[in-house]
PDB file of C-alpha atoms in Angstrom:
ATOM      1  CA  UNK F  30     -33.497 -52.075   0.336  1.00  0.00           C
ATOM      2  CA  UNK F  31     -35.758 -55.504  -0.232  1.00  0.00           C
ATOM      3  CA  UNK F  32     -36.146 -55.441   3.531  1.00  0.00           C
ATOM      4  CA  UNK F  33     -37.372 -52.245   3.820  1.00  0.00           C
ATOM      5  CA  UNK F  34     -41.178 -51.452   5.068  1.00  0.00           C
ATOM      6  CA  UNK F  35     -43.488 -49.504   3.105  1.00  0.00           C
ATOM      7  CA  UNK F  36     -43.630 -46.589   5.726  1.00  0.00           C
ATOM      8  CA  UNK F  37     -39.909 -46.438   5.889  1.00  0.00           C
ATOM      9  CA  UNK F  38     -40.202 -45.788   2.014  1.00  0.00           C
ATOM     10  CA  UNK F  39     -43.053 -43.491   1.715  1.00  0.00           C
ATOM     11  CA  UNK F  40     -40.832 -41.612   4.882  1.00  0.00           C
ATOM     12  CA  UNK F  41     -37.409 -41.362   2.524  1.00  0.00           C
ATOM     13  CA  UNK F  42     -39.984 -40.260  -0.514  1.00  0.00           C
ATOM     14  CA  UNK F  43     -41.425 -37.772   1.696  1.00  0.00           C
ATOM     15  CA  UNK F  44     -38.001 -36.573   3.330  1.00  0.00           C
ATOM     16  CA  UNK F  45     -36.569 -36.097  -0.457  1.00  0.00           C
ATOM     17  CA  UNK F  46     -39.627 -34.367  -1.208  1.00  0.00           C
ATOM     18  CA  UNK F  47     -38.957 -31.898   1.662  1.00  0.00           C
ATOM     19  CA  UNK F  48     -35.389 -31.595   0.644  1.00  0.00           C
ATOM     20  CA  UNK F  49     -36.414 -30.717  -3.084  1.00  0.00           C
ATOM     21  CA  UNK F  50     -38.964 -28.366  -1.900  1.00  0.00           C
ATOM     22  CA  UNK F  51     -36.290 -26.571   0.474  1.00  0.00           C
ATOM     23  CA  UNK F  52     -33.868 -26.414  -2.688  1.00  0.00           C
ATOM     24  CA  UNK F  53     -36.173 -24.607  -5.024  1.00  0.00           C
ATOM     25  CA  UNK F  54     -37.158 -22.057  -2.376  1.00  0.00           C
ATOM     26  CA  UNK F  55     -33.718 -21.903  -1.548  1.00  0.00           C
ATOM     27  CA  UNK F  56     -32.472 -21.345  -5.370  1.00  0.00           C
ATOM     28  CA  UNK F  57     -35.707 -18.961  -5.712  1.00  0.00           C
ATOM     29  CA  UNK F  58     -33.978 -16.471  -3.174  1.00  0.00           C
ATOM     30  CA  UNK F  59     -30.811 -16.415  -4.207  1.00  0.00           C
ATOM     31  CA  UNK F  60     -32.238 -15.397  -7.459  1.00  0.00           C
ATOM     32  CA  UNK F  61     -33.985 -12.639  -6.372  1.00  0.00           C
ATOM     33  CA  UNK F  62     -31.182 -10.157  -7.823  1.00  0.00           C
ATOM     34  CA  UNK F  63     -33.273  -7.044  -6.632  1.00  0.00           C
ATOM     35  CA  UNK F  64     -34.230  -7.903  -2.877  1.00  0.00           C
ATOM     36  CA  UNK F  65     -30.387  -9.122  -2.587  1.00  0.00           C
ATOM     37  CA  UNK F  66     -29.047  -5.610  -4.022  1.00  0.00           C
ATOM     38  CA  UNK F  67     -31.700  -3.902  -1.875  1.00  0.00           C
ATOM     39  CA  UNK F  68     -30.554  -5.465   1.264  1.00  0.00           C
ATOM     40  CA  UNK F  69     -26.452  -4.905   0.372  1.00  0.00           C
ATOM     41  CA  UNK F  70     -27.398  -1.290  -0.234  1.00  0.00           C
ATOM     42  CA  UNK F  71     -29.418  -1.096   3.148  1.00  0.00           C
ATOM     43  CA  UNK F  72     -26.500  -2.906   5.134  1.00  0.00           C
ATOM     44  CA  UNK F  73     -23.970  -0.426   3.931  1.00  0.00           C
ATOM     45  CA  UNK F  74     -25.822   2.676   4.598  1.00  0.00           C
ATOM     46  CA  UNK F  75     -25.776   0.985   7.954  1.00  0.00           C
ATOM     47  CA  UNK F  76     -22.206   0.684   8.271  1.00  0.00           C
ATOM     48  CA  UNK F  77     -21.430   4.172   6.574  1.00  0.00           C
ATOM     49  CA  UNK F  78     -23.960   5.398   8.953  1.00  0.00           C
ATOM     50  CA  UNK F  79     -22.392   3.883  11.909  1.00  0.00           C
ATOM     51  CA  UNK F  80     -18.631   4.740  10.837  1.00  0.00           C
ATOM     52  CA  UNK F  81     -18.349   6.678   7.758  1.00  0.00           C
ATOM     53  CA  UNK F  82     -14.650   6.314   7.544  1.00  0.00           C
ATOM     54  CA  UNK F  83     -14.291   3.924   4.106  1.00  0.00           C
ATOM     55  CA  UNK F  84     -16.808   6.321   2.709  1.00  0.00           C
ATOM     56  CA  UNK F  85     -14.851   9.337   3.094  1.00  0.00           C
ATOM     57  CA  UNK F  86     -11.523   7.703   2.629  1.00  0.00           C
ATOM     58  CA  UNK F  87     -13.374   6.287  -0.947  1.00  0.00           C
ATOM     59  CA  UNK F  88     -14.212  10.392  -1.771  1.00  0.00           C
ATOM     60  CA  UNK F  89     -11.129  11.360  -1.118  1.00  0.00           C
ATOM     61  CA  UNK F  90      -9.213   9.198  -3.183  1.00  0.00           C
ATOM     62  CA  UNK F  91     -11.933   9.991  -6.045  1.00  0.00           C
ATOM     63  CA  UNK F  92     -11.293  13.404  -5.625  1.00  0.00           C
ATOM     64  CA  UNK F  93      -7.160  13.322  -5.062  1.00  0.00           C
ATOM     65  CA  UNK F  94      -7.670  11.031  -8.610  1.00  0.00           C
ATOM     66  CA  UNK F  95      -9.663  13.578 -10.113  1.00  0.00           C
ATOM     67  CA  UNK F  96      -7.290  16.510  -9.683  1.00  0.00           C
ATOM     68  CA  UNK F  97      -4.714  14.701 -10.101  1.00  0.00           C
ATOM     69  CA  UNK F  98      -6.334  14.071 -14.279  1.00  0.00           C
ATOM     70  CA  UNK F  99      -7.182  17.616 -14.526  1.00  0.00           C
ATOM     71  CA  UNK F 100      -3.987  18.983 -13.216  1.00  0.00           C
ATOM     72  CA  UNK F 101      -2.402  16.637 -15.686  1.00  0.00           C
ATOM     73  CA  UNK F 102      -4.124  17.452 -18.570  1.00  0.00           C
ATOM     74  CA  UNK F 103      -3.829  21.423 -17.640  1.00  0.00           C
ATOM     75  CA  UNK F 104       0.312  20.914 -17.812  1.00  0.00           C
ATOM     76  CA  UNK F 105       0.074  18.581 -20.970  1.00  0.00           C
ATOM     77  CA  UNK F 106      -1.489  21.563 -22.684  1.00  0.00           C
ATOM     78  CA  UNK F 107       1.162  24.019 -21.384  1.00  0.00           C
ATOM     79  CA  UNK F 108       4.371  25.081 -23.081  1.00  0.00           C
ATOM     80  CA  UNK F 109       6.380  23.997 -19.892  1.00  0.00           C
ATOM     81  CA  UNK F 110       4.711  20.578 -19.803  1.00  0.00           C
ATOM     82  CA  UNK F 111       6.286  19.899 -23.401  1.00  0.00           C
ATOM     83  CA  UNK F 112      10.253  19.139 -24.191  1.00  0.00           C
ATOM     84  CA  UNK F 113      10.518  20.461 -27.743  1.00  0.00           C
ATOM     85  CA  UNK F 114      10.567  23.700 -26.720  1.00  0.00           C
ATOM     86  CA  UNK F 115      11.981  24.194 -22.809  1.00  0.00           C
ATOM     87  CA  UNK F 116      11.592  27.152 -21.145  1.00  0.00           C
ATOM     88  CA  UNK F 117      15.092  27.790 -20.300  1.00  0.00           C
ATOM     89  CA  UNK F 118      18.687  26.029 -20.553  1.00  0.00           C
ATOM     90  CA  UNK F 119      18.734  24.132 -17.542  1.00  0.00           C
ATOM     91  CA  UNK F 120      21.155  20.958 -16.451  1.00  0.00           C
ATOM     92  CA  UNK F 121      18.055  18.945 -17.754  1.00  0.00           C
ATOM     93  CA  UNK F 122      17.484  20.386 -21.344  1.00  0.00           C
ATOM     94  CA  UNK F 123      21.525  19.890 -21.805  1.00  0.00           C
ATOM     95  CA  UNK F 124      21.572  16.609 -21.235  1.00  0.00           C
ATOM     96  CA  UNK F 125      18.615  16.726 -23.726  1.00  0.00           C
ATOM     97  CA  UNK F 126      20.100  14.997 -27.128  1.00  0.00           C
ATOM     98  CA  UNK F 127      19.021  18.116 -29.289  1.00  0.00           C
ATOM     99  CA  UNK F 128      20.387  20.421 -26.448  1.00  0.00           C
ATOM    100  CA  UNK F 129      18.428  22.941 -25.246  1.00  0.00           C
ATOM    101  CA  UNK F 130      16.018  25.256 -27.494  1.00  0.00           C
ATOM    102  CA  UNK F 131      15.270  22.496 -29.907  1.00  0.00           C
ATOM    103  CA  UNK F 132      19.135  22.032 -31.128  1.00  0.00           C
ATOM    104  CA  UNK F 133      20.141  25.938 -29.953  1.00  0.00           C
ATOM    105  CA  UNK F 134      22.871  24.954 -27.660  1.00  0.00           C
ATOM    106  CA  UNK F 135      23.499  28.453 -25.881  1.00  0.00           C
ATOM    107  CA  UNK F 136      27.317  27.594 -24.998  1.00  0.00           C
ATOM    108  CA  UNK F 137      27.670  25.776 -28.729  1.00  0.00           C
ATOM    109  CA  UNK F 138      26.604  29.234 -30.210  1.00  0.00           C
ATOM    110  CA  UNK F 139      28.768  31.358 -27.802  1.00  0.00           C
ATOM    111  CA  UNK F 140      31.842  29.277 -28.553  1.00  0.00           C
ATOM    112  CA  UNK F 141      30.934  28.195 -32.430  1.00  0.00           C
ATOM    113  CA  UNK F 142      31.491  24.439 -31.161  1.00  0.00           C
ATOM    114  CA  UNK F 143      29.198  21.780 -32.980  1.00  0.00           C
ATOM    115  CA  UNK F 144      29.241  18.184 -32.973  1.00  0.00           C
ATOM    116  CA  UNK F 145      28.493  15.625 -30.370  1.00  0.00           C
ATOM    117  CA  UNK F 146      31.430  16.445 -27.964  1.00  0.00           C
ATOM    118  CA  UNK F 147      30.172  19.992 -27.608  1.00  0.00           C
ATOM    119  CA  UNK F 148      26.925  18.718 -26.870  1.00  0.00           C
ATOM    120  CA  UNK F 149      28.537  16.150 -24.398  1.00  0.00           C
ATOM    121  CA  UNK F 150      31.226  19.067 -22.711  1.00  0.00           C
ATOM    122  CA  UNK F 151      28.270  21.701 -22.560  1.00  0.00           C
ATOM    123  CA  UNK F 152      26.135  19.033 -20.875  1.00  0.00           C
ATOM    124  CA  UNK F 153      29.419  18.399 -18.447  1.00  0.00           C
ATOM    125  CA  UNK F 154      29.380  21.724 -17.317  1.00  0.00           C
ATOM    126  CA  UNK F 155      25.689  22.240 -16.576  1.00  0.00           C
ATOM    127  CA  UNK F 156      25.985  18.762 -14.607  1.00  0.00           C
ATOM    128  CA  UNK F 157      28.991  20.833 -12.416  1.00  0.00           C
ATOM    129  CA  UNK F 158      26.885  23.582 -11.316  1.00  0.00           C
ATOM    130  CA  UNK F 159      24.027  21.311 -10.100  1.00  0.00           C
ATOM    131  CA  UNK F 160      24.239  21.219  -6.526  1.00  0.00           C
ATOM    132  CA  UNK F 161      22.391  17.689  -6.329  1.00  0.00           C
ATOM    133  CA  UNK F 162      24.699  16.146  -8.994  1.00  0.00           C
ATOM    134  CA  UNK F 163      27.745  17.479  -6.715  1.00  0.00           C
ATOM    135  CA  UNK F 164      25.734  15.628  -3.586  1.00  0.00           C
ATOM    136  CA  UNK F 165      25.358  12.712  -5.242  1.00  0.00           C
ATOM    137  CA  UNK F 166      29.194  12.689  -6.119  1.00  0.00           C
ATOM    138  CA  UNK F 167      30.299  13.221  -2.282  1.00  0.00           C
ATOM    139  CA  UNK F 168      27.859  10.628  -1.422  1.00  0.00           C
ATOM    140  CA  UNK F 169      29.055   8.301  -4.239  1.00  0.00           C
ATOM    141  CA  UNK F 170      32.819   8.989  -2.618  1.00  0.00           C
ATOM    142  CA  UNK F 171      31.918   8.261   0.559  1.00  0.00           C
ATOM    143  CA  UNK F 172      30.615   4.945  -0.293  1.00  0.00           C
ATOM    144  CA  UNK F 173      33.421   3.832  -1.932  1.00  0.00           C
ATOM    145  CA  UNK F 174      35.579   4.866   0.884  1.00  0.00           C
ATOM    146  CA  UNK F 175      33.520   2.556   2.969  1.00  0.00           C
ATOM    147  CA  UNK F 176      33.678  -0.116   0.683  1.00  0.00           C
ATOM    148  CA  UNK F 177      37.023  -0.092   0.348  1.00  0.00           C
ATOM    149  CA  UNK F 178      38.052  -0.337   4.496  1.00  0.00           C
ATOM    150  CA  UNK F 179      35.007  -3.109   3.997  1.00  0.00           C
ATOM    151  CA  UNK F 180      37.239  -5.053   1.974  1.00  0.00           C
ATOM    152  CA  UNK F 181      40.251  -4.475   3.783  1.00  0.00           C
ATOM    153  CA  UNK F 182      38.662  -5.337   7.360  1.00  0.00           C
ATOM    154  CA  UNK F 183      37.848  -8.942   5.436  1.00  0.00           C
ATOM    155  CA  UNK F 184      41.402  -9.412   3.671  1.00  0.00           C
ATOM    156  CA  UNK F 185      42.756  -9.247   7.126  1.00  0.00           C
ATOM    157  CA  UNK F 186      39.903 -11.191   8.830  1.00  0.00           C
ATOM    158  CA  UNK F 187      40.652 -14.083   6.754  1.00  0.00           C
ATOM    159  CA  UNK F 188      44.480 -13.724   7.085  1.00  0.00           C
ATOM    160  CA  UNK F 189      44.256 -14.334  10.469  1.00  0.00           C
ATOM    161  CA  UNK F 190      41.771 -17.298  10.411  1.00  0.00           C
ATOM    162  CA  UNK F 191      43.939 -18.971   8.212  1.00  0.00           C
ATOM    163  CA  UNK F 192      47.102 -18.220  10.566  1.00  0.00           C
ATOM    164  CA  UNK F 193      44.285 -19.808  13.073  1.00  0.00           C
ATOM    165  CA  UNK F 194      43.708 -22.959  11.190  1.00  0.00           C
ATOM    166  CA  UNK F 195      47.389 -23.265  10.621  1.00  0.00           C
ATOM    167  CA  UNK F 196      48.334 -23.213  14.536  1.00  0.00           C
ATOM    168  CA  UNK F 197      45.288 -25.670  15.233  1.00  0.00           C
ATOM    169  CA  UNK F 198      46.178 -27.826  12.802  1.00  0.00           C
TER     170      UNK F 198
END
């Protein structure tokens, strides 16, 4: 720095200058909120305009949301979208823990049962007659059979690598 000339110095002040002017400008446009937005907003009507595929995907999940509130709200305010009073005895309202009916167990009143193991029994039987509980059973068997020649298949896998290591060894 002591060695340095006068026009090298008033060159640096002058080059800083430059670089302080270019900052403020540069800090100026960046705060221009409103010519920024403007520009966005023009560069996406371009890119709507030149596929308008986001755009429609956007309105149709808007719209799909939409329904999907007012359907909601339409079945919220209907009897069937409410569980204190079902429509019907069902395999759903007897497993219910008032039964069906708000506490009106159909087969409790047919058979003058009461009590929890009615409740349990009548919710047995609906359970039989549902043909996806009896698919879920078979499928529940089947997997078990499976899992059962699974384990056998490794019993005698390792039998015979330990009758393996034994003749190596």
């Amino acid at each position: 720095m002591p060695m340095d000339s006068i026009p090298e110095l008033e060159l640096a002040n002058v080059r800083t200058r430059e670089r302080l002017t270019d900052s403020v400008s540069e800090i100026r446009r960046r705060s221009d909120v409103p010519a920024r937005t403007r520009l966005a907003v023009a560069k996406a009507r371009q890119r709507w305009h030149r596929d308008p595929t986001p755009l429609v995907a956007m309105g149709v999940t808007a719209a799909t949301g939409l329904a999907a509130i007012i359907l909601g709200a339409r079945i919220g305010r209907s009897p069937a979208g409410h569980l204190a009073q079902p429509p019907a005895s069902s395999a759903f309202t007897a497993l219910l823990p008032f039964g069906a009916r708000g506490g009106l167990d159909l087969d409790q009143t047919r058979s003058d049962r009461k009590g929890r193991k009615a409740r349990s029994k009548a919710a047995e039987e609906a359970l039989e007659g549902d043909p996806a509980h009896k698919l879920r059973n078979k499928q529940r068997i089947g997997i078990a059979a499976v899992q059962r020649q699974a384990t056998k298949n490794r019993k005698k896998a390792a039998k015979r690598a330990k009758a393996a290591a034994r003749v190596k060894g």
